[in-house]
mmCIF file of C-alpha atoms in Angstrom:
data_model
loop_
_atom_site.group_PDB
_atom_site.id
_atom_site.type_symbol
_atom_site.label_atom_id
_atom_site.label_comp_id
_atom_site.label_asym_id
_atom_site.label_seq_id
_atom_site.Cartn_x
_atom_site.Cartn_y
_atom_site.Cartn_z
ATOM 1 C CA UNK A 1 91.052 -104.000 147.311
ATOM 2 C CA UNK A 2 93.626 -101.166 147.120
ATOM 3 C CA UNK A 3 96.485 -101.318 144.593
ATOM 4 C CA UNK A 4 99.421 -99.029 143.887
ATOM 5 C CA UNK A 5 100.162 -98.344 140.205
ATOM 6 C CA UNK A 6 103.603 -96.993 139.287
ATOM 7 C CA UNK A 7 106.407 -96.963 136.728
ATOM 8 C CA UNK A 8 106.839 -96.127 133.065
ATOM 9 C CA UNK A 9 106.317 -92.395 133.178
ATOM 10 C CA UNK A 10 103.114 -92.251 135.235
ATOM 11 C CA UNK A 11 102.605 -90.487 138.555
ATOM 12 C CA UNK A 12 102.154 -93.012 141.374
ATOM 13 C CA UNK A 13 98.422 -93.680 141.529
ATOM 14 C CA UNK A 14 95.972 -95.971 143.317
ATOM 15 C CA UNK A 15 93.298 -98.348 142.095
ATOM 16 C CA UNK A 16 90.511 -99.187 144.540
ATOM 17 C CA UNK A 17 87.793 -101.810 144.103
ATOM 18 C CA UNK A 18 84.441 -100.696 145.487
ATOM 19 C CA UNK A 19 81.293 -102.580 146.463
ATOM 20 C CA UNK A 20 78.545 -100.471 144.933
ATOM 21 C CA UNK A 21 75.907 -100.949 147.655
ATOM 22 C CA UNK A 22 76.261 -102.454 151.138
ATOM 23 C CA UNK A 23 74.052 -102.559 154.248
ATOM 24 C CA UNK A 24 74.618 -99.407 156.310
ATOM 25 C CA UNK A 25 75.906 -101.345 159.330
ATOM 26 C CA UNK A 26 78.553 -103.079 157.210
ATOM 27 C CA UNK A 27 79.984 -99.971 155.585
ATOM 28 C CA UNK A 28 83.626 -99.393 156.568
ATOM 29 C CA UNK A 29 85.993 -97.175 154.603
ATOM 30 C CA UNK A 30 89.565 -98.170 155.592
ATOM 31 C CA UNK A 31 91.867 -95.339 156.695
ATOM 32 C CA UNK A 32 94.489 -96.383 154.100
ATOM 33 C CA UNK A 33 91.912 -95.685 151.366
ATOM 34 C CA UNK A 34 91.197 -92.191 152.702
ATOM 35 C CA UNK A 35 94.950 -91.500 153.011
ATOM 36 C CA UNK A 36 95.589 -92.363 149.360
ATOM 37 C CA UNK A 37 92.609 -90.296 148.218
ATOM 38 C CA UNK A 38 93.943 -87.305 150.198
ATOM 39 C CA UNK A 39 97.367 -87.643 148.509
ATOM 40 C CA UNK A 40 95.917 -87.876 145.006
ATOM 41 C CA UNK A 41 95.151 -84.871 142.801
ATOM 42 C CA UNK A 42 92.537 -86.541 140.600
ATOM 43 C CA UNK A 43 89.692 -88.853 141.645
ATOM 44 C CA UNK A 44 88.283 -91.132 138.965
ATOM 45 C CA UNK A 45 84.894 -92.875 139.077
ATOM 46 C CA UNK A 46 82.804 -95.005 136.718
ATOM 47 C CA UNK A 47 80.100 -92.336 136.520
ATOM 48 C CA UNK A 48 78.996 -89.199 138.374
ATOM 49 C CA UNK A 49 76.383 -90.613 140.738
ATOM 50 C CA UNK A 50 75.379 -87.064 141.737
ATOM 51 C CA UNK A 51 74.428 -86.183 138.173
ATOM 52 C CA UNK A 52 70.769 -85.056 137.816
ATOM 53 C CA UNK A 53 71.065 -86.041 134.151
ATOM 54 C CA UNK A 54 71.815 -89.645 135.157
ATOM 55 C CA UNK A 55 68.737 -89.745 137.418
ATOM 56 C CA UNK A 56 66.511 -88.310 134.679
ATOM 57 C CA UNK A 57 67.840 -90.692 132.045
ATOM 58 C CA UNK A 58 67.406 -93.705 134.327
ATOM 59 C CA UNK A 59 63.805 -92.812 135.169
ATOM 60 C CA UNK A 60 62.971 -92.456 131.461
ATOM 61 C CA UNK A 61 64.979 -95.450 130.332
ATOM 62 C CA UNK A 62 63.551 -97.928 132.818
ATOM 63 C CA UNK A 63 60.151 -97.789 131.098
ATOM 64 C CA UNK A 64 59.179 -100.293 128.398
ATOM 65 C CA UNK A 65 56.233 -100.312 126.028
ATOM 66 C CA UNK A 66 55.027 -103.825 126.883
ATOM 67 C CA UNK A 67 53.836 -105.007 130.310
ATOM 68 C CA UNK A 68 56.151 -107.384 132.133
ATOM 69 C CA UNK A 69 53.667 -110.287 132.038
ATOM 70 C CA UNK A 70 54.238 -110.563 128.265
ATOM 71 C CA UNK A 71 57.848 -111.593 128.980
ATOM 72 C CA UNK A 72 57.017 -114.651 131.085
ATOM 73 C CA UNK A 73 54.524 -117.444 131.609
ATOM 74 C CA UNK A 74 51.400 -116.786 133.630
ATOM 75 C CA UNK A 75 52.746 -119.118 136.308
ATOM 76 C CA UNK A 76 55.988 -117.136 136.595
ATOM 77 C CA UNK A 77 54.108 -113.832 136.638
ATOM 78 C CA UNK A 78 51.920 -115.103 139.491
ATOM 79 C CA UNK A 79 55.038 -116.258 141.342
ATOM 80 C CA UNK A 80 56.696 -112.842 140.897
ATOM 81 C CA UNK A 81 53.532 -111.011 141.874
ATOM 82 C CA UNK A 82 53.125 -113.108 145.036
ATOM 83 C CA UNK A 83 56.783 -112.614 145.982
ATOM 84 C CA UNK A 84 56.465 -108.840 145.617
ATOM 85 C CA UNK A 85 53.287 -108.873 147.708
ATOM 86 C CA UNK A 86 54.484 -111.229 150.466
ATOM 87 C CA UNK A 87 58.123 -110.234 150.786
ATOM 88 C CA UNK A 88 58.087 -106.596 149.818
ATOM 89 C CA UNK A 89 54.499 -105.614 150.656
ATOM 90 C CA UNK A 90 54.110 -103.968 147.279
ATOM 91 C CA UNK A 91 51.824 -104.549 144.330
ATOM 92 C CA UNK A 92 53.428 -105.603 141.053
ATOM 93 C CA UNK A 93 50.700 -103.623 139.261
ATOM 94 C CA UNK A 94 52.711 -100.448 139.931
ATOM 95 C CA UNK A 95 55.786 -101.854 138.184
ATOM 96 C CA UNK A 96 54.363 -103.660 135.140
ATOM 97 C CA UNK A 97 56.073 -101.362 132.628
ATOM 98 C CA UNK A 98 59.475 -101.294 134.338
ATOM 99 C CA UNK A 99 62.234 -103.255 132.580
ATOM 100 C CA UNK A 100 63.092 -106.453 134.500
ATOM 101 C CA UNK A 101 66.731 -105.396 135.006
ATOM 102 C CA UNK A 102 65.663 -102.236 136.801
ATOM 103 C CA UNK A 103 62.868 -104.029 138.649
ATOM 104 C CA UNK A 104 65.364 -106.419 140.223
ATOM 105 C CA UNK A 105 67.410 -103.509 141.541
ATOM 106 C CA UNK A 106 64.375 -101.546 142.735
ATOM 107 C CA UNK A 107 62.630 -104.423 144.511
ATOM 108 C CA UNK A 108 65.249 -107.025 145.429
ATOM 109 C CA UNK A 109 68.259 -104.908 146.395
ATOM 110 C CA UNK A 110 66.522 -103.160 149.300
ATOM 111 C CA UNK A 111 65.448 -106.535 150.711
ATOM 112 C CA UNK A 112 68.944 -107.953 150.258
ATOM 113 C CA UNK A 113 70.792 -104.930 151.622
ATOM 114 C CA UNK A 114 68.382 -103.054 153.856
ATOM 115 C CA UNK A 115 66.317 -100.066 152.850
ATOM 116 C CA UNK A 116 68.995 -97.424 153.304
ATOM 117 C CA UNK A 117 72.199 -98.968 151.924
ATOM 118 C CA UNK A 118 75.533 -97.157 151.702
ATOM 119 C CA UNK A 119 77.528 -96.740 148.494
ATOM 120 C CA UNK A 120 81.332 -96.826 148.555
ATOM 121 C CA UNK A 121 81.400 -94.976 145.229
ATOM 122 C CA UNK A 122 79.159 -92.171 146.451
ATOM 123 C CA UNK A 123 80.995 -91.871 149.785
ATOM 124 C CA UNK A 124 84.326 -91.540 147.952
ATOM 125 C CA UNK A 125 82.863 -89.088 145.443
ATOM 126 C CA UNK A 126 81.600 -86.908 148.309
ATOM 127 C CA UNK A 127 85.024 -87.015 150.003
ATOM 128 C CA UNK A 128 86.776 -86.149 146.732
ATOM 129 C CA UNK A 129 84.506 -83.128 146.288
ATOM 130 C CA UNK A 130 84.966 -82.110 149.934
ATOM 131 C CA UNK A 131 88.751 -82.261 149.511
ATOM 132 C CA UNK A 132 88.646 -80.328 146.194
ATOM 133 C CA UNK A 133 90.027 -83.118 144.013
ATOM 134 C CA UNK A 134 89.685 -82.921 140.234
ATOM 135 C CA UNK A 135 86.857 -85.324 139.390
ATOM 136 C CA UNK A 136 86.921 -87.446 136.250
ATOM 137 C CA UNK A 137 84.353 -90.021 135.166
ATOM 138 C CA UNK A 138 84.932 -92.911 132.778
ATOM 139 C CA UNK A 139 81.396 -93.050 131.377
ATOM 140 C CA UNK A 140 78.751 -90.493 130.496
ATOM 141 C CA UNK A 141 75.203 -90.891 131.868
ATOM 142 C CA UNK A 142 74.175 -92.007 128.344
ATOM 143 C CA UNK A 143 76.835 -94.745 128.282
ATOM 144 C CA UNK A 144 75.898 -95.928 131.752
ATOM 145 C CA UNK A 145 72.198 -96.160 130.886
ATOM 146 C CA UNK A 146 72.992 -97.920 127.593
ATOM 147 C CA UNK A 147 74.536 -100.816 129.551
ATOM 148 C CA UNK A 148 71.013 -102.017 130.320
ATOM 149 C CA UNK A 149 70.271 -102.381 126.620
ATOM 150 C CA UNK A 150 73.243 -104.679 126.159
ATOM 151 C CA UNK A 151 71.304 -107.452 127.865
ATOM 152 C CA UNK A 152 68.018 -108.439 126.254
ATOM 153 C CA UNK A 153 64.689 -108.148 128.054
ATOM 154 C CA UNK A 154 64.513 -111.960 127.899
ATOM 155 C CA UNK A 155 67.828 -112.336 129.745
ATOM 156 C CA UNK A 156 66.827 -109.654 132.265
ATOM 157 C CA UNK A 157 63.554 -111.537 132.860
ATOM 158 C CA UNK A 158 65.387 -114.825 133.339
ATOM 159 C CA UNK A 159 67.773 -113.246 135.866
ATOM 160 C CA UNK A 160 64.914 -111.581 137.761
ATOM 161 C CA UNK A 161 62.922 -114.820 138.013
ATOM 162 C CA UNK A 162 66.011 -116.760 139.108
ATOM 163 C CA UNK A 163 66.622 -114.168 141.828
ATOM 164 C CA UNK A 164 63.061 -114.584 143.084
ATOM 165 C CA UNK A 165 63.061 -118.388 142.917
ATOM 166 C CA UNK A 166 66.437 -118.577 144.662
ATOM 167 C CA UNK A 167 66.055 -115.574 146.936
ATOM 168 C CA UNK A 168 67.375 -117.260 150.084
ATOM 169 C CA UNK A 169 70.374 -118.500 148.134
ATOM 170 C CA UNK A 170 70.876 -114.988 146.700
ATOM 171 C CA UNK A 171 70.879 -113.565 150.212
ATOM 172 C CA UNK A 172 73.528 -116.085 151.314
ATOM 173 C CA UNK A 173 75.606 -115.314 148.224
ATOM 174 C CA UNK A 174 75.399 -111.580 148.913
ATOM 175 C CA UNK A 175 76.507 -112.169 152.517
ATOM 176 C CA UNK A 176 79.457 -114.249 151.256
ATOM 177 C CA UNK A 177 80.396 -111.504 148.786
ATOM 178 C CA UNK A 178 80.316 -108.880 151.528
ATOM 179 C CA UNK A 179 82.443 -111.063 153.832
ATOM 180 C CA UNK A 180 85.033 -111.663 151.095
ATOM 181 C CA UNK A 181 85.067 -107.951 150.287
ATOM 182 C CA UNK A 182 85.659 -106.986 153.912
ATOM 183 C CA UNK A 183 88.445 -109.595 154.134
ATOM 184 C CA UNK A 184 89.963 -108.008 150.989
ATOM 185 C CA UNK A 185 89.918 -111.434 149.328
ATOM 186 C CA UNK A 186 89.770 -110.143 145.758
ATOM 187 C CA UNK A 187 90.390 -113.519 144.099
ATOM 188 C CA UNK A 188 87.735 -115.193 146.252
ATOM 189 C CA UNK A 189 85.233 -112.452 145.463
ATOM 190 C CA UNK A 190 85.940 -112.696 141.729
ATOM 191 C CA UNK A 191 85.586 -116.496 141.801
ATOM 192 C CA UNK A 192 82.209 -116.204 143.535
ATOM 193 C CA UNK A 193 80.918 -113.530 141.129
ATOM 194 C CA UNK A 194 81.991 -115.448 138.024
ATOM 195 C CA UNK A 195 80.505 -118.715 139.324
ATOM 196 C CA UNK A 196 76.973 -117.280 139.270
ATOM 197 C CA UNK A 197 74.419 -118.457 136.707
ATOM 198 C CA UNK A 198 74.623 -116.481 133.451
ATOM 199 C CA UNK A 199 77.786 -114.728 134.716
ATOM 200 C CA UNK A 200 79.666 -115.458 131.488
ATOM 201 C CA UNK A 201 76.968 -113.720 129.426
ATOM 202 C CA UNK A 202 77.222 -110.503 131.390
ATOM 203 C CA UNK A 203 80.948 -110.558 132.249
ATOM 204 C CA UNK A 204 82.142 -109.767 128.731
ATOM 205 C CA UNK A 205 79.667 -106.877 128.424
ATOM 206 C CA UNK A 206 79.825 -105.371 131.896
ATOM 207 C CA UNK A 207 83.463 -106.025 132.818
ATOM 208 C CA UNK A 208 85.938 -106.995 130.082
ATOM 209 C CA UNK A 209 84.768 -104.644 127.317
ATOM 210 C CA UNK A 210 84.582 -101.671 129.648
ATOM 211 C CA UNK A 211 87.997 -102.416 131.184
ATOM 212 C CA UNK A 212 89.613 -102.290 127.741
ATOM 213 C CA UNK A 213 87.814 -99.046 126.927
ATOM 214 C CA UNK A 214 88.896 -97.465 130.230
ATOM 215 C CA UNK A 215 92.587 -98.399 129.961
ATOM 216 C CA UNK A 216 93.773 -95.567 127.671
ATOM 217 C CA UNK A 217 92.020 -92.710 129.540
ATOM 218 C CA UNK A 218 93.246 -94.119 132.866
ATOM 219 C CA UNK A 219 96.860 -94.198 131.692
ATOM 220 C CA UNK A 220 96.506 -90.672 130.256
ATOM 221 C CA UNK A 221 95.264 -89.401 133.607
ATOM 222 C CA UNK A 222 98.013 -91.129 135.588
ATOM 223 C CA UNK A 223 100.614 -89.553 133.286
ATOM 224 C CA UNK A 224 99.263 -86.097 134.121
ATOM 225 C CA UNK A 225 98.714 -86.323 137.886
ATOM 226 C CA UNK A 226 98.561 -88.780 140.808
ATOM 227 C CA UNK A 227 95.130 -90.377 140.510
ATOM 228 C CA UNK A 228 92.814 -92.290 142.832
ATOM 229 C CA UNK A 229 90.689 -94.623 140.698
ATOM 230 C CA UNK A 230 87.554 -96.131 142.270
ATOM 231 C CA UNK A 231 85.660 -98.745 140.240
ATOM 232 C CA UNK A 232 83.643 -101.854 141.123
ATOM 233 C CA UNK A 233 85.904 -104.523 142.655
ATOM 234 C CA UNK A 234 85.010 -107.046 139.922
ATOM 235 C CA UNK A 235 86.826 -104.803 137.390
ATOM 236 C CA UNK A 236 90.201 -105.455 139.054
ATOM 237 C CA UNK A 237 90.970 -109.224 138.919
ATOM 238 C CA UNK A 238 90.969 -111.828 136.145
ATOM 239 C CA UNK A 239 92.692 -112.016 132.769
ATOM 240 C CA UNK A 240 90.621 -109.113 131.444
ATOM 241 C CA UNK A 241 90.823 -107.148 134.710
ATOM 242 C CA UNK A 242 92.461 -103.750 135.123
ATOM 243 C CA UNK A 243 95.332 -105.123 137.232
ATOM 244 C CA UNK A 244 96.379 -107.549 134.481
ATOM 245 C CA UNK A 245 95.755 -105.035 131.666
ATOM 246 C CA UNK A 246 97.973 -102.446 133.370
ATOM 247 C CA UNK A 247 100.702 -105.029 134.007
ATOM 248 C CA UNK A 248 100.612 -106.042 130.345
ATOM 249 C CA UNK A 249 101.263 -102.384 129.479
ATOM 250 C CA UNK A 250 104.421 -102.538 131.606
ATOM 251 C CA UNK A 251 103.185 -100.829 134.784
ATOM 252 C CA UNK A 252 103.913 -102.096 138.280
ATOM 253 C CA UNK A 253 100.681 -102.934 140.143
ATOM 254 C CA UNK A 254 101.045 -104.098 143.737
ATOM 255 C CA UNK A 255 98.631 -104.470 146.664
ATOM 256 C CA UNK A 256 98.624 -101.887 149.470
ATOM 257 C CA UNK A 257 98.550 -103.899 152.661
ATOM 258 C CA UNK A 258 98.422 -101.055 155.205
#
C-alpha cells in the first residue's frame, strides 16, 4: 500500500493507499508509514476531514425534496423499512428525506464496521498536524460533496437496495477487502472492488476522472518538497490509477516493502 515516487526533478515522495473506514480492532498503522510521513515536509489528502465547512455542507446536501419511498416500489420500501427496524433498531421514518447514497453510509456502514470505526485518513491527518507538516488537500469541501450528485438518485437507490438484499454477502466482501488490505495485496483488493455490481458505472466517476485531475497538482507538490500522499487505496492500481499515471509521466514508482 506504500509506494516510493522518485526521479525526473521531483523530491522523493511517498504514495499511500488508505482504507477510509475500518473496525477499530482492525486498525493498524504500519511503522514504515509513520516513518515516511515523519520524513516528508508536505502531507497530501483527498479532503480536509476536520473541516467544519465539509460537515455543514454534507448535512445540507444529504437532504432531498422527495421522500425516499417515491424512488422505489412499495415492496422494496417495506423491505428497506423492515431491515432498518430489525437490523439497526431504527425507524426509516426519520430518514425519508435523506438521499439514498448518504443513507447507505449512515445506516449500513456502522453495522458493517462497528459503531466506532477508525479512519486511516483522519489518523494520518492528525499525525501530520501533530508533526507540523504542511497540509494540502486535493479537493475542496464543495468538490467532495458534488461527487454525490454524479450518481443519480436512481442509481443510489439501486445500490442501497442491493446492499440490503445482499447484506450478508456485503459483510463477507467487506471482510475480504479488509483482509486483502492488511496483506497489502493491492491488485487483489482492486480486482475485488472492480468486480462488484455497478462498479464500472462508479469507477470512471469516483476513481479515473479524479486521478487525472489530481496528477498535475501532485507532481507540482513533489517538485517543491518531499510529499506524503494519502488517498484511498483504489486510486493506486489499474490502468487509470495513480501508479500507472505517474509511470507514464516518466517517474519511478516502486513498492516500499519495509
